[in-house]
Amino acid sequence: MGSGAGQMVTVFGAYGHTGRFVVAQLRDRGFVPVLSGRDAGKLRAMAASAPGLEVRPASVDDSASLDRALDGVDAVINCAGPFAMTAAPVIEAALRAGIPYVDVAAEIEANLDTFTHFADRARAAGAVVVPAMAFYGGLGDLLATAAMDDWTAADEANIAYGLSSWHPTPGTRTAGTVSGERRGGRRVRYTDGRLEYHDDEPTLLKWSFPDPMGTSEVVGEFTMADVVTIPSHLSIPEVRTHMATEAARDLSAPDTPAPTAADENGRSDQTFLVDAVVRSGGIERRAVASGRDIYAVSAPLAVEAVHRILTGQTRTVGVASAGEIFDAPDFLRALSPHISLELLQQRTVS
């Protein structure tokens, strides 16, 4: 799986749960990770177990430290949430350094801010900024884009998340709190071509997942970052995401533990099935991905993105989601060691 050819990639938030998976994936692919984040002690402890890796502590409120963290590197992957606080300062530093920026943000508002605040500047600079390059936001967008195939528009997109469980990391919990505060406890949906905030109670739906999962209960309009990434480049006025009831319950329970390693790679025993369905008139097209551990799988997504950006396998510049900047089916196929795919099925619906 090599290809990094010794190129240096700063990982901000390297010692966090997802950050550790990203560092390991970079090394697997021949990149040289530079460990960064605000806690110098945690960085040093991490470096002690991974000899030869450089440590560059940095804090988002100290732009000089961010500049040092990005000095001479080829790209940066931001794994440090809450992204409402970290995305803008690290993007600013990446623009100053003239290097691509990728993050794993699942926060809807933080991703929206990245598109809103940096679209013009990044495009003008010829810079590449890819937010939400992770399980939420990135994967759903790649699947929906692959499912669209030759369609230029669709009536609706539904992404259903069949998670066996969801043991949230401390970072997920913090991000959820920040997002909740930003929207005053309201819920969010993407309808009529725009985001809207509402107080409707969540509804439970039956979703027909592919086998072996089959029909399962989901929380309808359990809204994730796909409502930012997909409409950023696809003409689809209704984008909805749904979450397996068990996983939603795990996430909302205050005593659900953090993920624990169940294999030699540190992955948990959580499994996922992501079912992306786009509909135009009476025709549905779908793409399905399945695998293990939503945090672990964010690493090959983010690292494959960096590899493609640095090797010129991109379709645009500026702030762009995964589905817009990459060849979605080809990108997904490159993830085959980590994700099982069924890329395009079409059926007529009544």
C-alpha angles and dihedrals in degrees: 000000000000121000106124091099092202095303113158121238122183113220110203109204089022095163095052122103096265092032091063091054090048093051091050092048092049090053091047089056097048099259122131109233119212109209115227139163138113100276107078092184093056090046092052092047089051092048090051089063092044105045118206097030117125120234120214113174114208139169128207091232091056109065093183090059090050090050090053090048091055098038112129096352126128100225143350130229113198111210096158116109152223082070091193083077103031109035100072098046093047092046089050089052092048090051090050090049093045093232133127120265126213126175138182097221117156093178110114096209095044091053091047089051090053092054093042100045103035107031097096097037095046092047092048090050093047086237126151119228117173114183126189092023091162145079092300115050099003103052095042090049093050091049094047091047091050091047091052089059105164096356114112094194139016137189097234146353125209123189114191119194114209101190118170088213139334118225100181122217119231086256092056090050093049092047090050091052092049093048092047091052092047092056096040092244092301124131125242134220137174111232137145088016097302145077116258132183120224145165099224115138115252115261128217117229136182110239123196102224119185116264138307088039097042123173111355137168117259135180104247119232094008086163122220136174092280087086087067101039101043099049091043088081111001123078098233116132096193118050118169133175125198130195131212107257094233092054092047089051091050091051095050095045110095093212099053105124125235117262118284126207116257101171140038091267092058094251119148122231091253113126128199139199117189115196114193115188125180121189130200114179106311097341125092126193123189142188123192133199128186134180146114134295117006092217096049093047091054087071099065088042093055095039094047086052092054091046091052094045092050092047094048096249092140135113103206146007132234125048107340137161122235095260093053101044100039136050094258102206092044092047092050092049089053088061092059095117087060106028134040112219142198101186113188131013123159129198139167116243125200 
